[in-house]
Coordinates of C-alpha atoms in Angstrom, one line a residue:
Chain A
M245 CA -13.8 -49.9 75.8
P246 CA -17.3 -48.3 76.3
R247 CA -20.3 -49.2 73.7
M248 CA -23.7 -49.1 74.1
S249 CA -26.2 -49.8 71.5
S250 CA -29.0 -47.6 71.1
A251 CA -31.7 -49.9 72.4
E252 CA -30.4 -50.4 75.6
L253 CA -29.4 -46.3 75.4
R254 CA -33.6 -46.3 75.2
E255 CA -34.4 -48.4 77.6
R256 CA -32.3 -46.7 80.0
L257 CA -33.7 -43.5 79.2
A258 CA -36.4 -44.9 79.7
H259 CA -36.3 -46.2 83.1
D260 CA -34.3 -43.7 84.8
L261 CA -35.9 -40.5 83.4
P262 CA -39.5 -42.1 82.4
G263 CA -42.0 -39.9 79.9
I264 CA -38.5 -39.1 78.1
L265 CA -38.5 -40.6 75.4
M266 CA -41.1 -39.6 72.5
P267 CA -43.4 -42.4 70.8
I268 CA -41.7 -43.6 66.9
R269 CA -42.2 -45.9 64.7
T270 CA -38.7 -48.3 65.1
R271 CA -37.5 -49.4 61.5
T272 CA -38.0 -52.5 59.6
Q273 CA -35.5 -50.9 57.4
A274 CA -32.2 -50.3 57.6
S275 CA -31.4 -46.8 56.2
N276 CA -29.6 -48.2 52.9
G277 CA -32.3 -49.1 51.8
S278 CA -31.2 -53.2 52.1
E279 CA -33.8 -55.1 54.6
A280 CA -32.8 -54.8 58.2
S281 CA -30.9 -58.3 59.2
G282 CA -32.9 -58.9 62.2
G283 CA -36.7 -59.1 60.6
D284 CA -38.1 -62.2 59.4
G285 CA -36.7 -62.5 56.1
K286 CA -39.7 -62.4 54.7
A287 CA -39.9 -58.9 53.6
A288 CA -41.0 -58.3 50.2
R289 CA -37.9 -59.2 48.1
H290 CA -37.9 -56.6 44.9
K291 CA -35.6 -56.7 42.3
R292 CA -32.5 -54.8 41.9
G293 CA -32.2 -51.6 42.0
E294 CA -37.0 -51.7 43.1
H295 CA -37.7 -50.8 46.8
A296 CA -40.3 -50.3 48.7
P297 CA -40.8 -46.7 50.2
V298 CA -38.5 -46.4 53.3
D299 CA -40.1 -44.8 56.2
L300 CA -37.3 -42.0 57.0
L301 CA -39.1 -41.1 60.4
A302 CA -38.7 -44.3 61.6
T303 CA -35.2 -44.6 63.4
D304 CA -33.7 -47.1 66.2
D305 CA -32.5 -43.9 68.3
A306 CA -33.7 -42.4 71.2
V307 CA -36.1 -39.6 70.3
V308 CA -35.9 -37.4 73.3
Y309 CA -39.3 -34.1 73.8
P310 CA -37.2 -31.3 72.9
E311 CA -38.4 -29.9 76.3
R312 CA -36.3 -32.3 77.9
L313 CA -33.7 -32.1 75.9
P314 CA -30.7 -30.7 77.6
E315 CA -31.7 -33.5 81.0
A316 CA -30.8 -36.4 79.2
A317 CA -27.9 -34.7 77.6
R318 CA -26.7 -33.8 81.6
Y319 CA -27.7 -37.6 81.9
V320 CA -25.3 -39.0 79.0
R321 CA -23.0 -37.1 80.6
D322 CA -22.7 -37.4 84.7
V323 CA -24.8 -40.5 84.5
L324 CA -23.3 -43.2 81.4
G325 CA -19.9 -40.7 81.0
Y326 CA -20.4 -40.0 77.3
E327 CA -18.6 -36.2 78.4
L328 CA -18.2 -34.6 74.8
L329 CA -21.2 -33.1 72.8
S330 CA -18.9 -33.8 69.3
N331 CA -22.3 -32.8 66.8
I332 CA -25.0 -31.0 66.9
T333 CA -26.4 -31.0 63.6
A334 CA -30.3 -30.7 61.9
V335 CA -32.1 -32.5 59.0
D336 CA -35.8 -31.1 57.3
Y337 CA -38.1 -33.2 57.1
L338 CA -40.2 -31.5 54.3
A339 CA -43.0 -33.9 53.3
D340 CA -43.6 -34.9 57.6
G341 CA -43.0 -30.9 58.5
I342 CA -40.3 -31.6 61.3
I343 CA -37.0 -30.5 61.6
E344 CA -35.0 -33.1 63.6
M345 CA -31.5 -32.1 65.6
V346 CA -29.0 -34.8 65.6
Y347 CA -26.5 -34.7 69.1
H348 CA -23.7 -36.8 68.5
F349 CA -22.2 -38.0 71.9
Y350 CA -18.1 -39.1 72.5
H351 CA -17.2 -40.7 75.6
L352 CA -13.4 -39.8 76.7
D353 CA -12.7 -43.2 76.5
G354 CA -12.8 -44.4 73.4
G355 CA -15.8 -46.4 71.7
P356 CA -18.3 -45.4 69.2
E357 CA -20.4 -42.7 69.9
L358 CA -24.3 -42.6 71.2
V359 CA -26.9 -40.4 69.5
I360 CA -29.7 -38.8 71.2
K361 CA -32.1 -36.8 68.8
T362 CA -34.8 -34.6 68.7
R363 CA -38.3 -33.4 66.9
V364 CA -39.7 -30.5 66.5
P365 CA -42.2 -29.1 64.0
R366 CA -41.3 -26.9 60.6
D367 CA -43.0 -24.0 61.9
N368 CA -41.8 -23.0 65.2
P369 CA -38.4 -25.7 65.8
V370 CA -37.6 -24.2 69.1
V371 CA -34.9 -26.3 71.1
P372 CA -33.2 -25.6 73.9
S373 CA -29.5 -24.8 73.9
L374 CA -27.0 -26.8 75.6
T375 CA -24.4 -24.1 75.6
D376 CA -24.7 -23.5 79.0
E377 CA -22.7 -26.9 79.5
W378 CA -21.1 -27.5 76.6
P379 CA -19.6 -24.4 75.0
G380 CA -18.9 -25.8 71.9
A381 CA -21.9 -26.1 71.3
N382 CA -22.1 -22.7 70.6
L383 CA -21.0 -22.9 66.9
Q384 CA -22.7 -25.9 66.2
E385 CA -25.9 -24.7 67.3
R386 CA -25.4 -20.8 65.5
E387 CA -25.0 -23.2 61.9
A388 CA -28.2 -25.0 63.1
F389 CA -29.9 -21.7 63.4
D390 CA -28.2 -19.9 60.4
L391 CA -29.0 -22.3 57.8
F392 CA -32.3 -24.5 59.1
G393 CA -33.6 -21.5 61.0
V394 CA -34.0 -23.6 64.9
M395 CA -33.8 -20.9 66.9
F396 CA -32.0 -22.2 70.6
P397 CA -34.0 -20.5 73.8
G398 CA -31.0 -19.4 76.5
H399 CA -27.2 -19.1 73.2
P400 CA -25.5 -16.6 74.3
N401 CA -25.7 -14.8 70.9
L402 CA -27.9 -16.4 68.1
T403 CA -27.0 -14.9 65.1
R404 CA -25.8 -16.3 61.8
I405 CA -22.3 -17.4 61.4
Y406 CA -22.0 -18.4 57.5
M407 CA -24.8 -16.1 55.1
W408 CA -24.1 -12.1 56.4
D409 CA -26.6 -10.4 58.6
E410 CA -28.8 -8.8 56.1
F411 CA -30.2 -12.5 54.6
E412 CA -33.1 -13.4 55.0
G413 CA -34.4 -17.7 54.7
W414 CA -32.7 -20.5 56.1
P415 CA -31.1 -21.6 52.7
M416 CA -30.5 -25.2 54.0
R417 CA -34.5 -26.0 53.9
K418 CA -35.7 -28.1 52.0
D419 CA -38.0 -25.5 50.3
F420 CA -35.6 -23.0 49.6
P421 CA -35.8 -22.2 45.9
K422 CA -32.9 -23.5 44.2
Q423 CA -32.9 -22.3 40.8
G424 CA -33.2 -25.0 38.3
D425 CA -35.5 -27.7 40.1
K426 CA -38.4 -26.5 37.5
Y427 CA -36.8 -26.7 34.4
F428 CA -36.5 -31.2 34.6
G429 CA -39.7 -31.6 36.2
D430 CA -41.0 -35.2 36.4
S431 CA -38.7 -37.3 34.6
E432 CA -41.7 -40.7 34.1
E433 CA -44.3 -37.9 32.3
Chain B
M32 CA 0.6 -2.3 11.6
S33 CA 2.6 -5.9 10.9
D34 CA 4.0 -4.6 8.1
D35 CA 5.6 -2.9 10.9
R36 CA 6.4 -5.8 12.8
D37 CA 7.9 -7.2 9.7
I38 CA 10.3 -5.3 9.0
Q39 CA 11.7 -5.0 12.9
L40 CA 11.6 -8.8 12.6
E41 CA 13.5 -8.9 9.5
A42 CA 15.9 -6.5 10.0
E43 CA 16.7 -7.9 13.7
K44 CA 17.5 -11.1 11.6
Q45 CA 20.0 -8.3 10.2
G46 CA 21.3 -7.8 13.2
V47 CA 20.2 -3.9 13.3
F48 CA 17.1 -4.2 16.1
L49 CA 14.5 -1.1 15.8
T50 CA 11.5 -0.9 17.6
T51 CA 8.2 1.0 18.5
M52 CA 7.9 2.5 21.9
Q53 CA 4.8 0.0 21.7
R54 CA 6.6 -2.6 20.9
F55 CA 9.2 -1.3 24.0
Y56 CA 6.6 -0.9 26.7
N57 CA 4.5 -4.2 25.9
W58 CA 7.7 -6.3 25.8
G59 CA 8.1 -4.5 29.4
R60 CA 4.8 -5.6 30.6
R61 CA 4.2 -8.7 29.4
S62 CA 6.7 -10.3 30.3
S63 CA 7.1 -9.4 33.9
V64 CA 3.2 -10.4 35.1
W65 CA 3.4 -10.6 38.3
P66 CA 0.3 -12.4 40.4
L67 CA -1.7 -11.8 43.3
S68 CA -0.9 -14.3 46.4
F69 CA -4.3 -15.0 46.4
G70 CA -6.2 -18.7 46.2
L71 CA -9.8 -19.3 47.0
A72 CA -10.3 -22.7 47.3
C73 CA -9.1 -25.8 45.8
C74 CA -7.6 -24.4 41.9
A75 CA -5.6 -22.8 43.7
I76 CA -3.5 -25.8 44.1
E77 CA -3.5 -26.1 41.2
M78 CA -2.1 -22.5 40.6
M79 CA 0.7 -23.6 43.2
A80 CA 2.1 -26.6 40.8
T81 CA 1.9 -24.0 38.2
G82 CA 4.3 -21.3 40.4
L83 CA 6.6 -24.8 41.1
A84 CA 9.6 -26.0 39.8
R85 CA 7.8 -28.8 37.4
F86 CA 5.6 -26.3 35.6
D87 CA 8.3 -22.9 36.3
L88 CA 5.7 -20.3 36.4
A89 CA 9.6 -18.1 36.1
R90 CA 9.7 -19.1 32.2
F91 CA 6.9 -16.8 31.6
G92 CA 7.9 -14.0 33.8
A93 CA 5.5 -14.1 36.1
E94 CA 6.8 -16.0 38.8
M95 CA 6.7 -13.6 41.4
F96 CA 3.8 -13.9 43.0
R97 CA 3.1 -10.6 45.4
A98 CA 2.0 -11.1 48.5
S99 CA 0.2 -7.5 48.2
P100 CA -2.4 -6.0 45.7
R101 CA 0.1 -3.0 44.9
Q102 CA 2.9 -4.3 43.5
A103 CA 0.9 -7.3 42.0
D104 CA -0.6 -7.3 38.2
L105 CA -2.6 -9.8 37.2
M106 CA -4.6 -11.6 40.0
I107 CA -5.8 -15.8 39.1
V108 CA -9.4 -15.7 40.1
A109 CA -8.2 -19.6 41.7
G110 CA -11.8 -21.4 43.0
T111 CA -14.7 -20.9 44.2
V112 CA -16.2 -17.1 44.8
T113 CA -18.6 -17.8 47.7
K114 CA -21.2 -14.8 47.8
K115 CA -19.6 -13.6 51.1
M116 CA -16.0 -13.8 49.5
A117 CA -16.8 -12.3 46.6
P118 CA -17.3 -7.9 48.0
Q119 CA -12.8 -8.4 49.4
V120 CA -12.1 -10.2 46.0
V121 CA -13.7 -6.6 44.6
R122 CA -11.5 -4.5 47.1
L123 CA -8.4 -6.5 46.5
Y124 CA -9.1 -5.7 42.7
N125 CA -9.7 -1.7 42.7
Q126 CA -6.4 -2.0 45.2
M127 CA -3.8 -3.2 42.4
P128 CA -2.4 -0.4 40.2
E129 CA -3.7 0.1 37.0
P130 CA -2.0 -1.8 34.4
R131 CA -4.2 -4.6 36.4
Y132 CA -5.4 -8.3 34.9
V133 CA -8.0 -11.1 36.2
I134 CA -7.2 -14.4 34.6
S135 CA -10.8 -16.2 36.2
M136 CA -9.4 -20.1 36.5
G137 CA -11.7 -23.3 36.4
A138 CA -15.4 -23.1 36.5
C139 CA -16.2 -22.3 39.3
A140 CA -14.7 -18.7 39.0
T141 CA -15.9 -18.7 35.2
S142 CA -19.5 -19.3 35.8
G143 CA -20.3 -20.6 40.0
G144 CA -19.3 -24.5 38.0
P145 CA -21.7 -27.1 40.3
F146 CA -22.8 -24.6 43.3
R147 CA -24.1 -22.3 40.4
D148 CA -27.7 -23.6 41.8
G149 CA -26.8 -23.1 44.9
Y150 CA -27.6 -20.0 47.6
N151 CA -24.2 -19.0 48.6
V152 CA -21.3 -19.3 45.8
L153 CA -21.3 -16.0 42.7
R154 CA -22.0 -16.8 39.4
G155 CA -19.1 -15.6 37.9
I156 CA -16.7 -13.6 38.8
D157 CA -17.2 -11.2 35.5
L158 CA -20.0 -10.1 37.2
L159 CA -18.3 -7.6 39.7
I160 CA -14.6 -7.2 37.7
P161 CA -13.8 -7.1 33.7
V162 CA -12.2 -10.9 33.4
D163 CA -9.7 -10.9 30.2
V164 CA -8.7 -14.5 30.0
Y165 CA -11.6 -17.4 31.3
I166 CA -9.8 -21.1 31.7
P167 CA -12.3 -23.9 31.6
G168 CA -11.9 -26.8 33.5
C169 CA -12.0 -28.2 37.6
P170 CA -9.9 -28.0 38.0
P171 CA -8.3 -26.5 35.4
R172 CA -4.8 -28.1 34.5
P173 CA -1.5 -26.4 35.6
E174 CA -0.4 -26.5 31.7
A175 CA -4.0 -24.5 30.9
L176 CA -3.3 -22.0 33.7
L177 CA 0.2 -21.3 31.1
H178 CA -1.8 -21.3 27.8
A179 CA -3.7 -18.5 29.8
L180 CA -0.5 -16.9 30.9
M181 CA 0.0 -17.1 27.2
T182 CA -3.1 -15.5 25.9
L183 CA -2.7 -12.9 28.1
Q184 CA 0.4 -12.6 27.1
K185 CA -0.8 -12.4 23.4
Q186 CA -3.5 -9.8 24.6
I187 CA -1.0 -7.1 26.1
D188 CA 1.0 -7.3 23.2
A189 CA -2.3 -6.2 21.1
Q190 CA -3.1 -3.1 23.0
R191 CA -2.1 -0.3 21.5
L192 CA -1.0 2.7 23.6
S193 CA -3.0 5.5 22.3
R194 CA -6.0 3.4 23.4
V195 CA -4.9 1.7 27.4
R196 CA -6.4 4.1 29.8
W197 CA -3.7 4.6 32.0
Y198 CA -0.7 6.1 29.7
G199 CA -3.5 9.0 29.4
K200 CA -4.3 11.4 32.1
R201 CA -7.5 9.8 33.0
E202 CA -8.0 7.7 36.4
A203 CA -8.4 4.8 37.4
K204 CA -12.0 3.2 37.8
E205 CA -13.2 2.0 40.9
Y206 CA -15.3 -0.9 40.6
P207 CA -17.4 -1.0 42.6
V208 CA -18.0 -3.2 45.8
P209 CA -21.8 -5.3 46.0
T210 CA -23.4 -5.2 49.1
F211 CA -24.4 -7.1 51.3
G212 CA -29.0 -8.1 51.1
K213 CA -31.9 -9.8 51.6
H214 CA -31.8 -11.3 48.8
G215 CA -27.6 -11.5 47.7
L216 CA -25.2 -9.0 46.7
E217 CA -26.5 -5.8 45.3
I218 CA -25.1 -2.9 44.8
D219 CA -26.4 0.2 44.6
G220 CA -29.5 -1.6 45.7
K221 CA -29.9 -3.6 42.5
L222 CA -29.2 -7.4 43.1
V223 CA -26.1 -8.7 40.7
D224 CA -27.0 -12.3 41.9
P225 CA -30.5 -13.2 43.5
V226 CA -30.5 -16.5 45.2
G227 CA -32.4 -18.5 43.2
G228 CA -33.4 -16.4 40.7
L229 CA -31.9 -15.7 37.9
P230 CA -28.0 -16.0 36.4
L231 CA -27.0 -12.9 35.0
I232 CA -25.0 -11.8 32.0
S233 CA -22.4 -10.3 32.8
P234 CA -21.7 -6.0 33.0
Y235 CA -17.9 -6.3 32.1
T236 CA -17.7 -9.0 29.1
S237 CA -14.3 -10.0 28.4
P238 CA -12.6 -6.4 27.5
T239 CA -11.3 -5.6 24.3
H240 CA -7.8 -5.3 25.5
G241 CA -9.5 -3.5 28.6
E242 CA -11.0 -0.1 27.1
T243 CA -14.4 -0.3 26.4
R244 CA -17.1 -2.1 29.2
S245 CA -21.0 -1.5 29.1
G246 CA -21.3 -1.5 32.7
L247 CA -24.5 -2.1 32.8
I248 CA -26.1 -5.3 33.9
E249 CA -28.1 -7.4 31.5
H250 CA -31.3 -9.4 31.9
P251 CA -31.2 -11.8 29.0
E252 CA -34.7 -13.2 30.2
L253 CA -35.1 -13.2 26.1
V254 CA -31.8 -14.9 25.7
R255 CA -31.8 -17.5 27.7
H256 CA -35.6 -18.8 29.1
F257 CA -35.5 -19.6 33.2
P258 CA -38.9 -21.7 33.8
I259 CA -38.1 -21.0 38.0
M260 CA -39.5 -17.7 36.7
D261 CA -41.8 -18.1 34.6
E262 CA -45.7 -17.8 36.2
T263 CA -47.0 -20.5 33.0
V264 CA -45.8 -23.4 35.2
E265 CA -47.7 -25.3 37.7
L266 CA -45.6 -25.8 40.7
E267 CA -46.3 -29.9 42.6
S268 CA -45.1 -28.4 46.0
P269 CA -42.6 -25.6 46.2
H270 CA -39.5 -27.0 45.2
K271 CA -40.9 -29.2 42.4
A272 CA -42.8 -28.1 39.0
K273 CA -45.6 -30.6 37.6
G274 CA -44.8 -31.9 35.0
V275 CA -42.8 -28.9 32.5
A276 CA -45.1 -26.3 30.5
P277 CA -45.9 -27.2 26.3
E278 CA -44.1 -24.6 25.4
I279 CA -40.8 -25.4 27.6
V280 CA -40.9 -29.6 26.0
H281 CA -41.2 -27.4 22.4
N282 CA -37.9 -25.5 23.1
D283 CA -35.9 -27.5 25.2
L284 CA -32.2 -28.3 24.8
K285 CA -33.0 -26.5 21.1
R286 CA -28.8 -24.6 21.0
P287 CA -28.4 -22.0 17.9
A288 CA -26.5 -25.0 15.9
V289 CA -23.2 -24.3 14.9
E290 CA -22.6 -23.2 11.3
V291 CA -18.9 -25.1 10.0
N292 CA -17.3 -23.9 7.8
H293 CA -15.8 -26.6 5.6
A294 CA -14.9 -24.5 2.7
Q295 CA -12.7 -22.8 4.6
D296 CA -11.3 -26.1 6.9
E297 CA -10.2 -27.3 3.3
Q298 CA -8.0 -24.2 2.1
R299 CA -6.3 -24.9 5.9

């Protein structure tokens, strides 16, 4: 059963497709806030319920430049054999002004998935479409367009899928107005 | 009125069956309320359970779930009404022949429920069509739906033939089907339920047995103060307030005091 860690994927991408990886901060902390197992173990210990601020943008996964995403996807399919594009999703990092696209690829023989990420600026999110080679990406890219406003040049029918066509705004973005946030304010103050 | 009824009941005990047209008509209508077979979300599962053998909606004459609005008397709005679904719900309601009744089942259909703050859920089906009985709960137990049906039957019993519209010559009222706008659902170009905006109080409050509806959309700015619309509240970021404005703190969580009438309780 194929099994490839994200570190191995990063290595192979860097070796075979030089310059495709974006410079990123690697993770010193697990995303759930607990200390990473690979650390020196002497990281500042916090009391229960207290954590150092989590570095949201730090990741162990392969982050590629958006314009070279189809290249990376083709590499993962043709060379590594991960053919099934299972999932496309978007993450909005409001404070950093970044929208991150996450692609999950599966091998048809089984095993865990490979994750490829790409990051685009929030005010101009443009990611090349994968619909030419993975027709299944069609609906998922429309969903990312509908809810996060990510543009996919090359998509055959980039229209809204959940909201109605007349709707304005990207409702899953973090700065989309939500009623009630203003009501409670900061509890500390 | 109640005297008539007492006399009738007394006479029935003696073996004499008397009735009035009104009681006869209401009896017929209340005993065969046919619901529309129509579910939107998880509440529909409870509705199905109510219709099946264990809870047995047939005991109340309402087991005939009709697949066509033309044959249905009762619309059980069972579940979350998304804004994209709302026009179809109103259209189905318009297609039902009168007399027609609506039960708003569960928190979502009544007020939007946990999705009230979101962008995609209608904040209560009563913004668009009149509702006769509301059921709280998420989802309500089948017993609650049975109780709602019994409540509806009581309401039907109290209807007066001279007052209801459908025995007169007036035509059935069509409720306006909302259209999709830039920021939410619109009726005649006016926003009904703005995304991220002020929730509205229903134009069709629970009808006193189907006759009078205001048809006006009220903006209860004074009654329900929503600070998101308040210019004086300072924003830290587009989605977060910087503290709470003093006048809001002053007014926060103040609810009208409930007057408890102890004397009445003792009498009971």
